[in-house]
Short mmCIF file of C-alpha atoms and ligand atoms in Angstrom, two decimals:
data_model
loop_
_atom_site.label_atom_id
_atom_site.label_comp_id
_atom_site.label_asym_id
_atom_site.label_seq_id
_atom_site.Cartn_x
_atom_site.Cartn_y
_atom_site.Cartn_z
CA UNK A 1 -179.41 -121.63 19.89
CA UNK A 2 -178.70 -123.47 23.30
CA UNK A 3 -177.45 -120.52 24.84
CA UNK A 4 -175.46 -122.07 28.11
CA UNK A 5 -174.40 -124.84 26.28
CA UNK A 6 -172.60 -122.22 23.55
CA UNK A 7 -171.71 -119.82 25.75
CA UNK A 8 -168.27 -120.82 26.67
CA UNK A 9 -167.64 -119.75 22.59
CA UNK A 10 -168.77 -117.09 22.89
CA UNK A 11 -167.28 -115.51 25.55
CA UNK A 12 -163.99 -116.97 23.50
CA UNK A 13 -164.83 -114.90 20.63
CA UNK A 14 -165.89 -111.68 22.72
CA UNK A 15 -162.42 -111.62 24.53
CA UNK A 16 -162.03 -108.57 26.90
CA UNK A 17 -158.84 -107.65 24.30
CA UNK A 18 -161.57 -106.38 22.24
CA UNK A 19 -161.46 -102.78 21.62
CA UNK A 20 -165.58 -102.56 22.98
CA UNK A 21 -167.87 -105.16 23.56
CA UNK A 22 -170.71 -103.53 21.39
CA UNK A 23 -171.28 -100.98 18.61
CA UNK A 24 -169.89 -97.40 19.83
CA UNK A 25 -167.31 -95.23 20.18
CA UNK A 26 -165.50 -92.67 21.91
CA UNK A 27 -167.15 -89.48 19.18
CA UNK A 28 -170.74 -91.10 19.82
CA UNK A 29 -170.04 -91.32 23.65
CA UNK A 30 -168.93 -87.48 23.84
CA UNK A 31 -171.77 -86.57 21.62
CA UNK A 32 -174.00 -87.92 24.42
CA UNK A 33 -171.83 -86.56 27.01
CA UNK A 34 -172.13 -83.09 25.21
CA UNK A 35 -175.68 -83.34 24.43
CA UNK A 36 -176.50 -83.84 28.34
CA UNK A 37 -174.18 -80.89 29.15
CA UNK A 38 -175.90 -78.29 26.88
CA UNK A 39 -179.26 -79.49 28.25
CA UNK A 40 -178.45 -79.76 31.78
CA UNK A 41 -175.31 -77.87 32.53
CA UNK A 42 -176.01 -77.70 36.34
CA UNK A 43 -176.13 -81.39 36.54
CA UNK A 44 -173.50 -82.24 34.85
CA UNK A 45 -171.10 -79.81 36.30
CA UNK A 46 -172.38 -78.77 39.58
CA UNK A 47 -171.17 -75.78 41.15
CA UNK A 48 -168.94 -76.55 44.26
CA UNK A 49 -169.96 -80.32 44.65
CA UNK A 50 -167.58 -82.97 44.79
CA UNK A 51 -168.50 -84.71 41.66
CA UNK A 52 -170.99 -86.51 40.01
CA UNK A 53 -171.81 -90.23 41.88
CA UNK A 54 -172.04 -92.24 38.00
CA UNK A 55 -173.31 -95.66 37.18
CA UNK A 56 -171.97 -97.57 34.19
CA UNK A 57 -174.26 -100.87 34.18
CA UNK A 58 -172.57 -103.22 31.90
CA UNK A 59 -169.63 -101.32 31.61
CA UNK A 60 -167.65 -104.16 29.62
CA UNK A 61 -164.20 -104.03 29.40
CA UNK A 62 -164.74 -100.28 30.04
CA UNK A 63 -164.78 -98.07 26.55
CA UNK A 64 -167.49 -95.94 27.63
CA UNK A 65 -166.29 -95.87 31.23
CA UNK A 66 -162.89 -94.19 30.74
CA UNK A 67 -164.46 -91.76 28.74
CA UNK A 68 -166.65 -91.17 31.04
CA UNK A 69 -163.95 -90.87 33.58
CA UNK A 70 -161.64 -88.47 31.46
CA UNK A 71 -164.42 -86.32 30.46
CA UNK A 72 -166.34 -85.76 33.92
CA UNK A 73 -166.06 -84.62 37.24
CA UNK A 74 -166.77 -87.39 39.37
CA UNK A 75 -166.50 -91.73 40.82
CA UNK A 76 -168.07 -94.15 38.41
CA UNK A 77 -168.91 -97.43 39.95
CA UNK A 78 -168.76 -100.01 36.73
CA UNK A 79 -171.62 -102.79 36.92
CA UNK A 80 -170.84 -106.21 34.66
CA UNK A 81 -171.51 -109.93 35.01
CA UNK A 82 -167.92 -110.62 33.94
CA UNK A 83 -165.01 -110.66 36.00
CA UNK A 84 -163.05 -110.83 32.28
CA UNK A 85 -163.78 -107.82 31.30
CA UNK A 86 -163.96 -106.04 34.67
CA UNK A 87 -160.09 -107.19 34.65
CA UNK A 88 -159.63 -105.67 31.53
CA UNK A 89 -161.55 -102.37 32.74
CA UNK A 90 -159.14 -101.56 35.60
CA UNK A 91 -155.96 -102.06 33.44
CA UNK A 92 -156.88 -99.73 31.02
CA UNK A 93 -157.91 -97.36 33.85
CA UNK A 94 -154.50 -97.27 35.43
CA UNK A 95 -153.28 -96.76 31.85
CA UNK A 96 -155.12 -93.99 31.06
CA UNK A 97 -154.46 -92.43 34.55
CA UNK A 98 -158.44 -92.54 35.58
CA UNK A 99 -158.31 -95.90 38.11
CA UNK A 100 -158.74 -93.40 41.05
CA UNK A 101 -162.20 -92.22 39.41
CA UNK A 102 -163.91 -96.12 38.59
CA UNK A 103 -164.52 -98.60 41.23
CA UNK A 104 -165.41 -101.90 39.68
CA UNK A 105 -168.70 -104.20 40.88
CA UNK A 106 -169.02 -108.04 39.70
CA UNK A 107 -172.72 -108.18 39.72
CA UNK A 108 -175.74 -108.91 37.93
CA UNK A 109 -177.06 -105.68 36.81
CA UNK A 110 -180.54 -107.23 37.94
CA UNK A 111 -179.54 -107.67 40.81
CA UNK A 112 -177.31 -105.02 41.76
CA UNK A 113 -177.94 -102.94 44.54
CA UNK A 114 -176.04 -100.89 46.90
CA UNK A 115 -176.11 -99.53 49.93
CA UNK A 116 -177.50 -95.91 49.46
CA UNK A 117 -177.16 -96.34 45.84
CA UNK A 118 -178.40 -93.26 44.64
CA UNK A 119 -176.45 -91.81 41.64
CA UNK A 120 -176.54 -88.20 39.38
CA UNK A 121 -175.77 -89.75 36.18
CA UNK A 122 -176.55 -93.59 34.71
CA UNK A 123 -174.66 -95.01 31.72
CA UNK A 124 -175.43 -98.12 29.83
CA UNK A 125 -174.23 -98.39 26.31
CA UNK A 126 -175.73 -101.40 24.63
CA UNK A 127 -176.47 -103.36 27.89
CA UNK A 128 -180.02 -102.40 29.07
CA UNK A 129 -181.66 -105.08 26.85
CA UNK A 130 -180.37 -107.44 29.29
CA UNK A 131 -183.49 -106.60 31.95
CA UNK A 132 -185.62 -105.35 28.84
CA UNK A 133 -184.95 -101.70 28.00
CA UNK A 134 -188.10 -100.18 29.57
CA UNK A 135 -187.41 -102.77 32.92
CA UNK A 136 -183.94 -101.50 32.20
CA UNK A 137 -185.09 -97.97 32.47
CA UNK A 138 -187.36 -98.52 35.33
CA UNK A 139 -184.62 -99.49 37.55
CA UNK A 140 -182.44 -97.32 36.78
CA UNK A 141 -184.78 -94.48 38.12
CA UNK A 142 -184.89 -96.37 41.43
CA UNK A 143 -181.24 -95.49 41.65
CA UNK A 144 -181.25 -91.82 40.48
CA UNK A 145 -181.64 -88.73 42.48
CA UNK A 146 -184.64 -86.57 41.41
CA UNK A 147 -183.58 -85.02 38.21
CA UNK A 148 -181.12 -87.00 37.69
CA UNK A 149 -179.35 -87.83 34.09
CA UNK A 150 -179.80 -91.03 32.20
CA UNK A 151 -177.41 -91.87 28.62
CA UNK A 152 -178.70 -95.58 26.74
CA UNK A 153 -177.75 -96.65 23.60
CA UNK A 154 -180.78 -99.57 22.81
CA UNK A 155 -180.89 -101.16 19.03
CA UNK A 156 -184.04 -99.82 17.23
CA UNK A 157 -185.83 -100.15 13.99
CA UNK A 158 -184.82 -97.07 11.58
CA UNK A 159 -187.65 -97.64 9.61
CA UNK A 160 -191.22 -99.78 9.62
CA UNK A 161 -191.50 -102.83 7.48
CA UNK A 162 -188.67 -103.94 7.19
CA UNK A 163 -187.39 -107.17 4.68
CA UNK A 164 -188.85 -110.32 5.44
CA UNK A 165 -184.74 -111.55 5.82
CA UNK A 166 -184.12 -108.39 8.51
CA UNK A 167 -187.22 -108.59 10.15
CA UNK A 168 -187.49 -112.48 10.79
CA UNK A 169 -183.27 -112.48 11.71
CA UNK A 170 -184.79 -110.36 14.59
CA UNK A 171 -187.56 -112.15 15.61
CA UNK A 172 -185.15 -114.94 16.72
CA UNK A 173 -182.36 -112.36 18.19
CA UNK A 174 -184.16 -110.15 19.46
CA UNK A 175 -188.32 -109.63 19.30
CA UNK A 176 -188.49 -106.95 21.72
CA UNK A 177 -186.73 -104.47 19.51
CA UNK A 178 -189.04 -101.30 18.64
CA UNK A 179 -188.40 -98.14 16.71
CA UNK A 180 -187.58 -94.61 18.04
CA UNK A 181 -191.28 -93.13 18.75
CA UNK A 182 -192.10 -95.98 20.90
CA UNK A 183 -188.76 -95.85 23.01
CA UNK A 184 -188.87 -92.19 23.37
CA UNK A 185 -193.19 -92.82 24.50
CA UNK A 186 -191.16 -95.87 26.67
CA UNK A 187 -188.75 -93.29 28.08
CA UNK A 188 -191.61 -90.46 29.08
CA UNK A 189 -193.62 -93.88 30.42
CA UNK A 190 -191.26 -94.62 33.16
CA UNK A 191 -191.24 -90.97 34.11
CA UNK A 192 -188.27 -89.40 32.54
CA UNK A 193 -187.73 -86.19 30.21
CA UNK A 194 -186.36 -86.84 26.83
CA UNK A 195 -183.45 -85.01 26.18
CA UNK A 196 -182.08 -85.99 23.35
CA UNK A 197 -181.34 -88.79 20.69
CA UNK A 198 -179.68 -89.85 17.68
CA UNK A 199 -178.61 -92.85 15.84
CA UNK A 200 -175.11 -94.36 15.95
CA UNK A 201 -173.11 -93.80 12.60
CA UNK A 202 -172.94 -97.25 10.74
CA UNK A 203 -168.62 -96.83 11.54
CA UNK A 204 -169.30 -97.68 15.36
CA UNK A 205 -170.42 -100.77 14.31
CA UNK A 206 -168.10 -102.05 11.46
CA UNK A 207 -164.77 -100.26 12.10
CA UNK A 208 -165.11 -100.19 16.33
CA UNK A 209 -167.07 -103.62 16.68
CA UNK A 210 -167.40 -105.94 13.84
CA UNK A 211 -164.06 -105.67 12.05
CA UNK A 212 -162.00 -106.65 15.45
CA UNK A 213 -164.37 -109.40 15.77
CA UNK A 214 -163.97 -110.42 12.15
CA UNK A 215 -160.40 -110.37 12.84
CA UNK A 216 -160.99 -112.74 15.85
CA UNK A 217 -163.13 -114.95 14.35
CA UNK A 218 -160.51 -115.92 11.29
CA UNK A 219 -158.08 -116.48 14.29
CA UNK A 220 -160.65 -118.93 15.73
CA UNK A 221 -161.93 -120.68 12.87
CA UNK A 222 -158.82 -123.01 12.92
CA UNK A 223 -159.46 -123.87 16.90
CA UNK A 224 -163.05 -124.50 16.11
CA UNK A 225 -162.86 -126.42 12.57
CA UNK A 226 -163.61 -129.86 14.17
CA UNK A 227 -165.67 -128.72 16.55
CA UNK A 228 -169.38 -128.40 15.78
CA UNK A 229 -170.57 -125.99 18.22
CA UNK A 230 -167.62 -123.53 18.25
CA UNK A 231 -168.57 -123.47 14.09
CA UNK A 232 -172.26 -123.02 14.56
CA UNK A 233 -171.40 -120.11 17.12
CA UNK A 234 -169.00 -118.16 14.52
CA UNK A 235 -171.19 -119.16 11.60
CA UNK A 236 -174.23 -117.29 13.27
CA UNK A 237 -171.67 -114.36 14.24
CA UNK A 238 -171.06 -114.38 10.85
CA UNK A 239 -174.98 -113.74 9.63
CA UNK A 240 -175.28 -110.91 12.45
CA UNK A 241 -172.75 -109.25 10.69
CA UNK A 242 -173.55 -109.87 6.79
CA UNK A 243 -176.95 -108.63 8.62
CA UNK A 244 -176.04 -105.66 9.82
CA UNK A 245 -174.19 -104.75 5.92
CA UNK A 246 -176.90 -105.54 4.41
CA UNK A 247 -179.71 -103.79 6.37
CA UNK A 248 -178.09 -101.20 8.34
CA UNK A 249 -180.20 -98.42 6.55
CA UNK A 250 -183.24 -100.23 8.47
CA UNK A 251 -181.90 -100.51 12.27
CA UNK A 252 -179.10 -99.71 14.19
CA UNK A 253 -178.55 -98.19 18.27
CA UNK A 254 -180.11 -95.08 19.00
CA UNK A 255 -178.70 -93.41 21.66
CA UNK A 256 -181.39 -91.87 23.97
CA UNK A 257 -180.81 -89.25 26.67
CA UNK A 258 -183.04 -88.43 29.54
CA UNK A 259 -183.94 -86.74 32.65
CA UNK A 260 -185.57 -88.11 35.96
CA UNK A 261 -188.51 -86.13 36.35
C1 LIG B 301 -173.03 -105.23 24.39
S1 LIG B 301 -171.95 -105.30 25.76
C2 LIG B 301 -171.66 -103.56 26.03
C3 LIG B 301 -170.43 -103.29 26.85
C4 LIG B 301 -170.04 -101.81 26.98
N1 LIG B 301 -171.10 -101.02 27.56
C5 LIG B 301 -169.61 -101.27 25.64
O1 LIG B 301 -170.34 -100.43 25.08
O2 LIG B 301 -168.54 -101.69 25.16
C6 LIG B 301 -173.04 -105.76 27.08
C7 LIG B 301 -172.35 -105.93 28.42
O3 LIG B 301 -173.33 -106.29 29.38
C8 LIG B 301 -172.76 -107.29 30.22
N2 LIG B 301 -173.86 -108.08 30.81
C9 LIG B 301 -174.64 -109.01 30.20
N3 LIG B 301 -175.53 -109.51 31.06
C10 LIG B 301 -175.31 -108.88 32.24
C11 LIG B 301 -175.91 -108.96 33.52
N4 LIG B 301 -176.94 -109.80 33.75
N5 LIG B 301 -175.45 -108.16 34.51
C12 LIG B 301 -174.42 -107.32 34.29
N6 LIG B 301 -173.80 -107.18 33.09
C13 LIG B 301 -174.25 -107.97 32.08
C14 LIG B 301 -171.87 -108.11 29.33
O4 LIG B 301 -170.89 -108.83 30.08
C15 LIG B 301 -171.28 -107.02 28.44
O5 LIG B 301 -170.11 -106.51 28.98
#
């Protein structure tokens, strides 16, 4: 697909309303949170500091942030491309009485630096594919204090061979996607400690992402019915999703938790 020429759709379709803007949710987010804590319980509640310094890169409209925020001692500085959903992000802050804890940063995560960026904890749910998850990973360590924590959720095969239907879908989506023993040997690569992992349940991706976005793209079928584009953008949102029912046993997001060595 002609990406910029489409993408005006489909930032219509992923509206910042949107409960998250990728498969997740608030159990799978604390179950990271809570894996990291029994690991590293020094790090993630240290003794008479003033918090943990956190890094959400592509926070989205802010789902993992707040949790983040509600659950942990500490300033989060949210990282995304789109001033949408940063919008979004900072109203549901102030309404869940955590705005003091996030500051907000329009920036390309590839791009983003800061002055004496160093952080104890980096977040990205679903958004390190955007530099390539092992670039992804790379820089993040540039930003992390020596031992620091590291949380990434990163689609991955389940299983090898795959259907011809799954596998070749993927090939056009997304062809750098791997499976769990070479992410975790990608992980130890850049010079991290595994942790932890574990897969996403298949409800983070129908009931907390696809079913919203089902329910926005009946909504949006009208605007776009005489307009080809819009239709080939919803139609191929469409085969993601009938996808992701039909293969879910074979891939999903794995959500991979790690230590700066
Ligand atoms: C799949 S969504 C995940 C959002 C959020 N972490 C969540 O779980 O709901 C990926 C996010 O990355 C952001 N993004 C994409 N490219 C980016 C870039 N180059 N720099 C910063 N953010 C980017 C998107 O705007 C989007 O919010």
């Amino acid at each position: 697909m002609d990406q910029p020429r489409l993408t005006p759709y489909f930032y219509d379709i992923f509206d910042a309303s949107l409960p998250r803007l990728g498969p997740g949710d608030a159990a799978s987010t604390q179950k990271a949170i809570d894996l990291l804590r029994a690991a590293k319980p020094q790090r993630m509640d240290p003794p008479g500091s003033s918090g943990l310094r956190i890094l959400d890169l592509g926070c989205g409209n802010g789902a993992p942030t707040i949790q983040l925020a509600k659950h942990l001692d500490g300033t989060i500085v949210a990282v995304d491309n789109r001033e949408q959903y940063l919008a979004e992000l900072r109203r549901r802050a102030v309404a869940e009485g955590v705005s003091d804890k996030i500051r907000t940063c329009l920036s390309d995560m590839r791009a983003f630096t800061m002055e004496e960026a160093v952080f104890d904890l980096i977040w990205s749910e679903g958004a390190l594919f955007v530099m390539g998850f092992q670039e992804g990973l790379a820089a993040c360590r540039k930003l992390l204090v020596p031992g620091g924590l590291m949380g990434a959720s990163e689609l991955t095969w389940f299983r090898p061979d795959p259907p011809a239907e799954c596998r070749e879908f993927f090939a056009g989506v997304y062809p750098p996607m791997v499976d769990t023993a070479a992410n975790l040997a990608a992980i130890e690569n850049c010079g991290y400690e595994v942790l932890g992992h574990f897969a996403l349940p298949e409800s983070t991706w129908l009931e907390s992402f696809y079913c919203p976005i089902e329910d926005r793209l009946r909504t949006l079928q009208n605007k776009y019915a005489a307009d080809r584009a819009g239709s080939e953008v919803i139609d191929a949102i469409r085969e993601e999703i009938d996808i992701y029912r039909r293969y879910s046993n074979w891939y999903g997001y794995v959500f991979y938790l790690m230590q700066n060595r």
